[in-house]
Amino acid sequence: MRRVVCPGSFDPVTNGHLDIIGRTSRLYDEVVVAVLINVEKKSLFTVDERIATLEEVTREYGNVRVEKFYGLLVDFCKQQGIPTIVKGLRAVSDFDYELQMAQLNYRMSGVETLFMSTNPEYSFLSSSRLKEIARYGGDVSGLVPDLVHRMLVERLRG
C-alpha cells in the first residue's frame, strides 16, 4: 500500500490545500492529512475543529485520513509507517524553505519529500492572509470550502 502524509496547520484549510490533497489522493492508496499541534502559535481554530473540518471537506476522496501530531513530522511518519511527505509549493520562496526541511527530514530519518506545484488558481492563497481578509470584512468565498467560509464569518465577525 502506497501511503503519504500531507502536513500542515490548516488554520483554516483553503481550496489550495484541498487541491494538493485531492491530487495526491489520486496518486496514493492512502493520504494522511497531518494537522500540526503548535502550542507556540495562536490559532483561530482549535486542533479538534480543524480535524473535524478536514474530515468533512475531504470525505469525498475516500482514501484520506486526518490525524493530529505534535513534535517532529518525521517521528509521526515513522510511527505511522509512512515513507513520504507531499508538500505543495506556491512560489520560489516556498521552495527555499521546504527544500531545507526536506533535506533535514531525509538526513534524520530517510523520509522522502515530494513537491507538488500548486494550481495557479490558488498560488496566492495562505491561511494567514485569508484570516486577515476575513477579519476586515473581505470576501473569501471561493477561496475556502463553504463550511470554512461560514466558520470564518462566525468566528471573526460574530
CSV table of N, CA and C in Angstrom, one decimal:
chain,number,residue,atom,x,y,z
A,1,MET,N,0.8,-1.2,0.0
A,1,MET,CA,0.0,0.0,0.0
A,1,MET,C,0.9,1.2,0.0
A,2,ARG,N,0.7,2.1,-0.9
A,2,ARG,CA,1.4,3.4,-1.0
A,2,ARG,C,0.7,4.4,-0.1
A,3,ARG,N,1.5,4.9,0.9
A,3,ARG,CA,0.9,5.9,1.8
A,3,ARG,C,1.8,7.1,1.8
A,4,VAL,N,1.2,8.2,2.1
A,4,VAL,CA,1.8,9.5,2.1
A,4,VAL,C,1.2,10.4,3.1
A,5,VAL,N,2.0,11.4,3.6
A,5,VAL,CA,1.4,12.4,4.5
A,5,VAL,C,1.4,13.8,3.9
A,6,CYS,N,0.3,14.5,4.1
A,6,CYS,CA,0.2,15.9,3.7
A,6,CYS,C,0.1,16.7,5.0
A,7,PRO,N,1.2,17.3,5.5
A,7,PRO,CA,1.2,18.0,6.8
A,7,PRO,C,0.8,19.5,6.7
A,8,GLY,N,0.4,20.0,7.8
A,8,GLY,CA,0.1,21.5,7.8
A,8,GLY,C,-0.6,21.9,9.1
A,9,SER,N,-0.8,23.2,9.3
A,9,SER,CA,-1.6,23.6,10.4
A,9,SER,C,-3.0,23.7,10.0
A,10,PHE,N,-3.3,24.0,8.7
A,10,PHE,CA,-4.7,24.1,8.2
A,10,PHE,C,-5.6,25.0,9.1
A,11,ASP,N,-5.1,26.2,9.4
A,11,ASP,CA,-5.9,27.1,10.2
A,11,ASP,C,-6.3,28.4,9.5
A,12,PRO,N,-7.2,28.3,8.6
A,12,PRO,CA,-8.1,27.1,8.2
A,12,PRO,C,-7.6,26.5,6.9
A,13,VAL,N,-8.2,25.4,6.6
A,13,VAL,CA,-8.0,24.7,5.3
A,13,VAL,C,-8.5,25.6,4.2
A,14,THR,N,-7.7,25.7,3.1
A,14,THR,CA,-8.1,26.5,2.0
A,14,THR,C,-8.3,25.6,0.7
A,15,ASN,N,-8.9,26.2,-0.3
A,15,ASN,CA,-9.0,25.4,-1.5
A,15,ASN,C,-7.7,25.0,-2.1
A,16,GLY,N,-6.6,25.8,-1.8
A,16,GLY,CA,-5.3,25.4,-2.3
A,16,GLY,C,-4.8,24.1,-1.6
A,17,HIS,N,-5.1,24.0,-0.3
A,17,HIS,CA,-4.8,22.8,0.5
A,17,HIS,C,-5.6,21.6,-0.1
A,18,LEU,N,-6.8,21.8,-0.4
A,18,LEU,CA,-7.7,20.8,-0.9
A,18,LEU,C,-7.2,20.3,-2.3
A,19,ASP,N,-6.7,21.3,-3.1
A,19,ASP,CA,-6.2,20.9,-4.4
A,19,ASP,C,-5.0,19.9,-4.3
A,20,ILE,N,-4.1,20.2,-3.4
A,20,ILE,CA,-3.0,19.3,-3.2
A,20,ILE,C,-3.4,18.0,-2.6
A,21,ILE,N,-4.3,18.0,-1.6
A,21,ILE,CA,-4.8,16.8,-1.0
A,21,ILE,C,-5.5,15.9,-2.1
A,22,GLY,N,-6.4,16.6,-2.8
A,22,GLY,CA,-7.2,15.8,-3.8
A,22,GLY,C,-6.3,15.2,-4.9
A,23,ARG,N,-5.3,16.0,-5.4
A,23,ARG,CA,-4.4,15.5,-6.5
A,23,ARG,C,-3.6,14.4,-5.9
A,24,THR,N,-3.1,14.5,-4.7
A,24,THR,CA,-2.3,13.5,-4.0
A,24,THR,C,-3.1,12.2,-3.8
A,25,SER,N,-4.4,12.4,-3.5
A,25,SER,CA,-5.3,11.2,-3.3
A,25,SER,C,-5.4,10.3,-4.5
A,26,ARG,N,-5.2,10.9,-5.7
A,26,ARG,CA,-5.3,10.2,-7.0
A,26,ARG,C,-4.0,9.4,-7.2
A,27,LEU,N,-3.0,9.7,-6.5
A,27,LEU,CA,-1.7,9.1,-6.8
A,27,LEU,C,-1.3,8.0,-5.7
A,28,TYR,N,-1.9,8.1,-4.6
A,28,TYR,CA,-1.5,7.2,-3.5
A,28,TYR,C,-2.8,6.5,-3.0
A,29,ASP,N,-2.5,5.3,-2.4
A,29,ASP,CA,-3.6,4.5,-1.8
A,29,ASP,C,-4.2,5.1,-0.6
A,30,GLU,N,-3.4,5.7,0.2
A,30,GLU,CA,-3.9,6.4,1.4
A,30,GLU,C,-3.1,7.7,1.6
A,31,VAL,N,-3.8,8.8,1.9
A,31,VAL,CA,-3.3,10.1,2.2
A,31,VAL,C,-3.6,10.4,3.7
A,32,VAL,N,-2.6,10.6,4.5
A,32,VAL,CA,-2.8,11.0,5.9
A,32,VAL,C,-2.6,12.5,5.9
A,33,VAL,N,-3.6,13.3,6.2
A,33,VAL,CA,-3.5,14.7,6.4
A,33,VAL,C,-3.2,14.9,7.9
A,34,ALA,N,-1.9,15.4,8.1
A,34,ALA,CA,-1.4,15.5,9.5
A,34,ALA,C,-1.5,17.0,9.9
A,35,VAL,N,-2.3,17.2,11.0
A,35,VAL,CA,-2.6,18.5,11.5
A,35,VAL,C,-1.6,18.8,12.6
A,36,LEU,N,-0.8,19.8,12.5
A,36,LEU,CA,0.2,20.1,13.4
A,36,LEU,C,-0.4,20.8,14.7
A,37,ILE,N,0.0,20.3,15.8
A,37,ILE,CA,-0.4,20.9,17.1
A,37,ILE,C,0.8,21.8,17.5
A,38,ASN,N,0.7,23.1,17.3
A,38,ASN,CA,1.7,24.0,17.6
A,38,ASN,C,1.3,24.9,18.8
A,39,VAL,N,1.8,24.5,20.0
A,39,VAL,CA,1.4,25.2,21.2
A,39,VAL,C,1.9,26.7,21.2
A,40,GLU,N,2.9,27.0,20.4
A,40,GLU,CA,3.5,28.3,20.4
A,40,GLU,C,2.8,29.3,19.5
A,41,LYS,N,1.9,28.8,18.7
A,41,LYS,CA,1.2,29.6,17.7
A,41,LYS,C,-0.2,29.8,18.2
A,42,LYS,N,-0.7,31.0,18.1
A,42,LYS,CA,-2.1,31.2,18.5
A,42,LYS,C,-3.0,31.0,17.2
A,43,SER,N,-3.8,29.9,17.3
A,43,SER,CA,-4.6,29.5,16.2
A,43,SER,C,-6.0,30.1,16.3
A,44,LEU,N,-6.6,30.3,15.2
A,44,LEU,CA,-8.0,30.8,15.2
A,44,LEU,C,-9.0,29.6,15.5
A,45,PHE,N,-8.7,28.4,15.0
A,45,PHE,CA,-9.5,27.3,15.3
A,45,PHE,C,-8.7,26.2,16.1
A,46,THR,N,-9.4,25.5,16.9
A,46,THR,CA,-8.7,24.5,17.7
A,46,THR,C,-8.3,23.3,16.8
A,47,VAL,N,-7.4,22.5,17.3
A,47,VAL,CA,-7.0,21.3,16.6
A,47,VAL,C,-8.2,20.5,16.3
A,48,ASP,N,-9.1,20.3,17.2
A,48,ASP,CA,-10.2,19.4,17.0
A,48,ASP,C,-11.2,20.0,15.9
A,49,GLU,N,-11.3,21.3,15.9
A,49,GLU,CA,-12.1,22.0,14.9
A,49,GLU,C,-11.5,21.8,13.5
A,50,ARG,N,-10.2,21.9,13.4
A,50,ARG,CA,-9.5,21.8,12.2
A,50,ARG,C,-9.6,20.3,11.7
A,51,ILE,N,-9.5,19.4,12.6
A,51,ILE,CA,-9.6,18.0,12.2
A,51,ILE,C,-11.0,17.7,11.7
A,52,ALA,N,-12.0,18.1,12.4
A,52,ALA,CA,-13.4,17.9,12.0
A,52,ALA,C,-13.7,18.5,10.7
A,53,THR,N,-13.2,19.7,10.5
A,53,THR,CA,-13.4,20.4,9.2
A,53,THR,C,-12.8,19.7,8.1
A,54,LEU,N,-11.5,19.2,8.3
A,54,LEU,CA,-10.8,18.5,7.2
A,54,LEU,C,-11.5,17.2,6.9
A,55,GLU,N,-12.0,16.5,8.0
A,55,GLU,CA,-12.7,15.2,7.7
A,55,GLU,C,-13.9,15.5,6.9
A,56,GLU,N,-14.6,16.5,7.1
A,56,GLU,CA,-15.8,16.8,6.3
A,56,GLU,C,-15.5,17.2,4.9
A,57,VAL,N,-14.5,18.1,4.7
A,57,VAL,CA,-14.2,18.6,3.3
A,57,VAL,C,-13.4,17.6,2.5
A,58,THR,N,-12.8,16.5,3.1
A,58,THR,CA,-12.1,15.5,2.3
A,58,THR,C,-12.8,14.2,2.2
A,59,ARG,N,-14.0,14.2,2.8
A,59,ARG,CA,-14.8,12.9,2.8
A,59,ARG,C,-15.0,12.3,1.4
A,60,GLU,N,-15.1,13.2,0.4
A,60,GLU,CA,-15.4,12.7,-1.0
A,60,GLU,C,-14.2,11.9,-1.6
A,61,TYR,N,-13.0,12.0,-1.0
A,61,TYR,CA,-11.9,11.3,-1.6
A,61,TYR,C,-11.9,9.9,-1.3
A,62,GLY,N,-12.3,9.5,-0.1
A,62,GLY,CA,-12.4,8.1,0.3
A,62,GLY,C,-11.1,7.5,0.8
A,63,ASN,N,-10.0,8.0,0.4
A,63,ASN,CA,-8.7,7.4,0.9
A,63,ASN,C,-7.9,8.4,1.7
A,64,VAL,N,-8.6,9.4,2.3
A,64,VAL,CA,-7.9,10.4,3.1
A,64,VAL,C,-8.3,10.2,4.5
A,65,ARG,N,-7.3,10.2,5.4
A,65,ARG,CA,-7.5,10.1,6.8
A,65,ARG,C,-6.8,11.3,7.5
A,66,VAL,N,-7.5,11.9,8.5
A,66,VAL,CA,-6.9,13.0,9.2
A,66,VAL,C,-6.5,12.7,10.6
A,67,GLU,N,-5.3,13.1,10.9
A,67,GLU,CA,-4.7,12.8,12.2
A,67,GLU,C,-4.0,14.1,12.7
A,68,LYS,N,-3.8,14.2,14.0
A,68,LYS,CA,-3.0,15.3,14.6
A,68,LYS,C,-1.7,14.8,15.0
A,69,PHE,N,-0.7,15.7,15.1
A,69,PHE,CA,0.6,15.3,15.6
A,69,PHE,C,1.3,16.5,16.3
A,70,TYR,N,2.2,16.1,17.1
A,70,TYR,CA,2.9,17.1,17.9
A,70,TYR,C,4.4,16.7,17.8
A,71,GLY,N,5.3,17.7,17.6
A,71,GLY,CA,6.7,17.4,17.5
A,71,GLY,C,7.2,17.3,16.1
A,72,LEU,N,8.1,16.4,15.9
A,72,LEU,CA,8.7,16.3,14.5
A,72,LEU,C,7.9,15.5,13.6
A,73,LEU,N,7.7,16.0,12.4
A,73,LEU,CA,6.9,15.3,11.4
A,73,LEU,C,7.5,13.9,11.1
A,74,VAL,N,8.8,13.8,11.0
A,74,VAL,CA,9.5,12.5,10.7
A,74,VAL,C,9.2,11.5,11.8
A,75,ASP,N,9.0,11.9,13.0
A,75,ASP,CA,8.7,10.9,14.1
A,75,ASP,C,7.2,10.4,13.8
A,76,PHE,N,6.3,11.4,13.4
A,76,PHE,CA,5.0,11.0,13.1
A,76,PHE,C,5.0,10.0,11.9
A,77,CYS,N,5.8,10.3,10.9
A,77,CYS,CA,5.9,9.4,9.7
A,77,CYS,C,6.4,8.0,10.2
A,78,LYS,N,7.4,7.9,11.0
A,78,LYS,CA,7.9,6.6,11.5
A,78,LYS,C,6.8,5.9,12.3
A,79,GLN,N,6.1,6.6,13.2
A,79,GLN,CA,5.1,5.9,14.0
A,79,GLN,C,4.0,5.4,13.1
A,80,GLN,N,3.7,6.1,12.0
A,80,GLN,CA,2.6,5.7,11.1
A,80,GLN,C,3.0,4.8,10.0
A,81,GLY,N,4.3,4.6,9.9
A,81,GLY,CA,4.8,3.7,8.8
A,81,GLY,C,4.7,4.4,7.4
A,82,ILE,N,4.8,5.7,7.4
A,82,ILE,CA,4.7,6.5,6.1
A,82,ILE,C,6.0,6.9,5.6
A,83,PRO,N,6.4,6.5,4.4
A,83,PRO,CA,7.8,6.9,3.9
A,83,PRO,C,7.9,8.2,3.2
A,84,THR,N,6.8,8.9,2.9
A,84,THR,CA,6.8,10.0,2.0
A,84,THR,C,5.9,11.2,2.5
A,85,ILE,N,6.4,12.4,2.3
A,85,ILE,CA,5.7,13.6,2.6
A,85,ILE,C,5.5,14.3,1.3
A,86,VAL,N,4.3,14.8,1.1
A,86,VAL,CA,4.0,15.7,0.0
A,86,VAL,C,3.7,17.1,0.5
A,87,LYS,N,4.4,18.0,-0.2
A,87,LYS,CA,4.2,19.4,0.2
A,87,LYS,C,3.9,20.2,-1.1
A,88,GLY,N,2.9,21.1,-1.0
A,88,GLY,CA,2.5,22.0,-2.1
A,88,GLY,C,3.4,23.2,-2.1
A,89,LEU,N,3.8,23.6,-3.3
A,89,LEU,CA,4.7,24.8,-3.4
A,89,LEU,C,3.9,25.9,-4.2
A,90,ARG,N,3.8,27.1,-3.6
A,90,ARG,CA,3.1,28.2,-4.3
A,90,ARG,C,4.1,29.1,-5.1
A,91,ALA,N,5.3,29.2,-4.5
A,91,ALA,CA,6.3,30.2,-5.1
A,91,ALA,C,7.7,29.7,-4.8
A,92,VAL,N,8.6,30.4,-5.4
A,92,VAL,CA,10.1,30.1,-5.2
A,92,VAL,C,10.4,30.2,-3.7
A,93,SER,N,9.8,31.2,-3.0
A,93,SER,CA,10.1,31.4,-1.6
A,93,SER,C,9.7,30.2,-0.8
A,94,ASP,N,8.6,29.5,-1.2
A,94,ASP,CA,8.2,28.2,-0.5
A,94,ASP,C,9.3,27.2,-0.7
A,95,PHE,N,9.8,27.1,-1.9
A,95,PHE,CA,10.8,26.1,-2.3
A,95,PHE,C,12.0,26.2,-1.4
A,96,ASP,N,12.5,27.5,-1.2
A,96,ASP,CA,13.7,27.7,-0.4
A,96,ASP,C,13.6,27.1,1.0
A,97,TYR,N,12.5,27.4,1.6
A,97,TYR,CA,12.3,26.8,3.0
A,97,TYR,C,12.0,25.3,2.9
A,98,GLU,N,11.2,24.9,2.1
A,98,GLU,CA,10.8,23.5,2.0
A,98,GLU,C,11.9,22.5,1.6
A,99,LEU,N,12.8,23.0,0.7
A,99,LEU,CA,13.9,22.2,0.3
A,99,LEU,C,14.8,21.9,1.6
A,100,GLN,N,15.1,22.9,2.4
A,100,GLN,CA,15.9,22.8,3.6
A,100,GLN,C,15.2,21.8,4.5
A,101,MET,N,13.9,21.9,4.7
A,101,MET,CA,13.2,21.0,5.6
A,101,MET,C,13.3,19.5,5.0
A,102,ALA,N,13.1,19.4,3.7
A,102,ALA,CA,13.1,18.1,3.1
A,102,ALA,C,14.5,17.4,3.3
A,103,GLN,N,15.6,18.2,3.1
A,103,GLN,CA,16.9,17.7,3.3
A,103,GLN,C,17.2,17.3,4.7
A,104,LEU,N,16.7,18.1,5.7
A,104,LEU,CA,16.9,17.7,7.1
A,104,LEU,C,16.1,16.5,7.4
A,105,ASN,N,14.8,16.4,6.9
A,105,ASN,CA,14.0,15.3,7.2
A,105,ASN,C,14.6,14.0,6.7
A,106,TYR,N,15.1,14.1,5.5
A,106,TYR,CA,15.8,12.9,4.9
A,106,TYR,C,17.0,12.5,5.7
A,107,ARG,N,17.8,13.4,6.1
A,107,ARG,CA,19.0,13.2,6.8
A,107,ARG,C,18.7,12.5,8.2
A,108,MET,N,17.6,13.0,8.8
A,108,MET,CA,17.2,12.5,10.1
A,108,MET,C,16.6,11.1,10.1
A,109,SER,N,15.9,10.8,9.0
A,109,SER,CA,15.0,9.7,9.0
A,109,SER,C,14.9,8.8,7.7
A,110,GLY,N,15.4,9.4,6.6
A,110,GLY,CA,15.2,8.7,5.4
A,110,GLY,C,13.8,8.9,4.7
A,111,VAL,N,13.0,9.7,5.4
A,111,VAL,CA,11.7,10.0,4.8
A,111,VAL,C,11.9,11.0,3.6
A,112,GLU,N,11.3,10.6,2.5
A,112,GLU,CA,11.4,11.4,1.3
A,112,GLU,C,10.3,12.5,1.3
A,113,THR,N,10.6,13.6,0.6
A,113,THR,CA,9.6,14.7,0.4
A,113,THR,C,9.5,14.9,-1.0
A,114,LEU,N,8.2,14.9,-1.5
A,114,LEU,CA,7.9,15.2,-2.9
A,114,LEU,C,7.2,16.6,-2.9
A,115,PHE,N,7.5,17.4,-3.9
A,115,PHE,CA,6.9,18.7,-4.0
A,115,PHE,C,5.9,18.7,-5.2
A,116,MET,N,4.8,19.3,-4.9
A,116,MET,CA,3.7,19.4,-5.9
A,116,MET,C,3.4,20.8,-6.2
A,117,SER,N,3.5,21.3,-7.4
A,117,SER,CA,3.2,22.7,-7.7
A,117,SER,C,1.8,22.9,-7.5
A,118,THR,N,1.5,24.1,-6.9
A,118,THR,CA,0.1,24.5,-6.6
A,118,THR,C,-0.6,24.9,-8.0
A,119,ASN,N,-1.8,24.6,-8.1
A,119,ASN,CA,-2.6,25.1,-9.2
A,119,ASN,C,-2.5,26.6,-9.2
A,120,PRO,N,-2.2,27.2,-10.4
A,120,PRO,CA,-2.0,28.7,-10.4
A,120,PRO,C,-3.2,29.4,-9.8
A,121,GLU,N,-4.4,28.8,-9.9
A,121,GLU,CA,-5.6,29.4,-9.4
A,121,GLU,C,-5.5,29.7,-7.9
A,122,TYR,N,-4.7,28.9,-7.2
A,122,TYR,CA,-4.5,29.0,-5.7
A,122,TYR,C,-3.1,29.4,-5.3
A,123,SER,N,-2.3,29.9,-6.2
A,123,SER,CA,-0.9,30.1,-5.8
A,123,SER,C,-0.7,31.3,-4.9
A,124,PHE,N,-1.7,32.1,-4.7
A,124,PHE,CA,-1.6,33.3,-3.8
A,124,PHE,C,-2.2,33.0,-2.5
A,125,LEU,N,-2.8,31.9,-2.3
A,125,LEU,CA,-3.6,31.6,-1.0
A,125,LEU,C,-2.7,31.2,0.1
A,126,SER,N,-3.0,31.8,1.3
A,126,SER,CA,-2.4,31.3,2.5
A,126,SER,C,-3.4,31.5,3.6
A,127,SER,N,-3.4,30.6,4.6
A,127,SER,CA,-4.4,30.7,5.6
A,127,SER,C,-4.3,32.0,6.4
A,128,SER,N,-3.1,32.5,6.6
A,128,SER,CA,-3.0,33.8,7.4
A,128,SER,C,-3.5,35.0,6.6
A,129,ARG,N,-3.2,35.0,5.3
A,129,ARG,CA,-3.8,36.1,4.5
A,129,ARG,C,-5.3,36.1,4.5
A,130,LEU,N,-5.9,34.8,4.3
A,130,LEU,CA,-7.3,34.7,4.3
A,130,LEU,C,-8.0,35.1,5.6
A,131,LYS,N,-7.3,34.8,6.7
A,131,LYS,CA,-7.9,35.2,8.0
A,131,LYS,C,-7.9,36.7,8.1
A,132,GLU,N,-6.8,37.3,7.6
A,132,GLU,CA,-6.7,38.8,7.7
A,132,GLU,C,-7.8,39.5,6.9
A,133,ILE,N,-8.0,38.9,5.6
A,133,ILE,CA,-9.0,39.5,4.8
A,133,ILE,C,-10.4,39.3,5.4
A,134,ALA,N,-10.7,38.1,5.9
A,134,ALA,CA,-12.0,37.9,6.6
A,134,ALA,C,-12.1,38.7,7.8
A,135,ARG,N,-11.1,38.9,8.6
A,135,ARG,CA,-11.2,39.7,9.8
A,135,ARG,C,-11.6,41.2,9.5
A,136,TYR,N,-11.2,41.7,8.3
A,136,TYR,CA,-11.6,43.1,8.0
A,136,TYR,C,-12.8,43.1,7.1
A,137,GLY,N,-13.6,42.0,7.0
A,137,GLY,CA,-14.8,42.0,6.3
A,137,GLY,C,-14.7,41.7,4.8
A,138,GLY,N,-13.5,41.3,4.3
A,138,GLY,CA,-13.3,41.0,2.9
A,138,GLY,C,-14.0,39.6,2.6
A,139,ASP,N,-14.3,39.4,1.3
A,139,ASP,CA,-15.0,38.2,0.9
A,139,ASP,C,-13.9,37.2,0.5
A,140,VAL,N,-13.9,36.1,1.2
A,140,VAL,CA,-13.0,35.0,0.9
A,140,VAL,C,-13.8,33.8,0.4
A,141,SER,N,-15.1,33.9,0.1
A,141,SER,CA,-15.8,32.8,-0.5
A,141,SER,C,-15.2,32.5,-1.9
A,142,GLY,N,-15.2,31.2,-2.2
A,142,GLY,CA,-14.5,30.7,-3.4
A,142,GLY,C,-13.0,30.4,-3.1
A,143,LEU,N,-12.5,30.8,-2.0
A,143,LEU,CA,-11.1,30.6,-1.7
A,143,LEU,C,-10.9,29.5,-0.6
A,144,VAL,N,-12.0,29.2,0.1
A,144,VAL,CA,-12.1,28.2,1.1
A,144,VAL,C,-13.4,27.4,0.9
A,145,PRO,N,-13.5,26.2,1.4
A,145,PRO,CA,-14.7,25.5,1.3
A,145,PRO,C,-15.9,26.3,1.9
A,146,ASP,N,-17.1,26.0,1.5
A,146,ASP,CA,-18.3,26.8,2.1
A,146,ASP,C,-18.3,26.6,3.6
A,147,LEU,N,-18.1,25.4,4.1
A,147,LEU,CA,-18.1,25.2,5.5
A,147,LEU,C,-17.1,26.1,6.2
A,148,VAL,N,-15.9,26.2,5.7
A,148,VAL,CA,-14.8,27.0,6.3
A,148,VAL,C,-15.2,28.5,6.2
A,149,HIS,N,-15.8,28.9,5.1
A,149,HIS,CA,-16.3,30.3,5.0
A,149,HIS,C,-17.3,30.7,6.1
A,150,ARG,N,-18.3,29.8,6.3
A,150,ARG,CA,-19.2,30.0,7.3
A,150,ARG,C,-18.5,30.1,8.7
A,151,MET,N,-17.6,29.2,8.9
A,151,MET,CA,-16.9,29.2,10.2
A,151,MET,C,-16.1,30.5,10.4
A,152,LEU,N,-15.4,31.0,9.4
A,152,LEU,CA,-14.6,32.2,9.4
A,152,LEU,C,-15.5,33.4,9.7
A,153,VAL,N,-16.6,33.5,9.0
A,153,VAL,CA,-17.5,34.6,9.2
A,153,VAL,C,-18.0,34.6,10.7
A,154,GLU,N,-18.4,33.4,11.1
A,154,GLU,CA,-18.9,33.3,12.5
A,154,GLU,C,-17.9,33.7,13.5
A,155,ARG,N,-16.7,33.2,13.4
A,155,ARG,CA,-15.6,33.4,14.3
A,155,ARG,C,-15.1,34.8,14.3
A,156,LEU,N,-14.9,35.4,13.1
A,156,LEU,CA,-14.3,36.7,13.0
A,156,LEU,C,-15.2,37.9,13.1
A,157,ARG,N,-16.4,37.7,12.6
A,157,ARG,CA,-17.3,38.8,12.6
A,157,ARG,C,-18.5,38.7,13.6
A,158,GLY,N,-18.5,37.5,14.2
A,158,GLY,CA,-19.6,37.3,15.2
A,158,GLY,C,-20.9,37.5,14.7
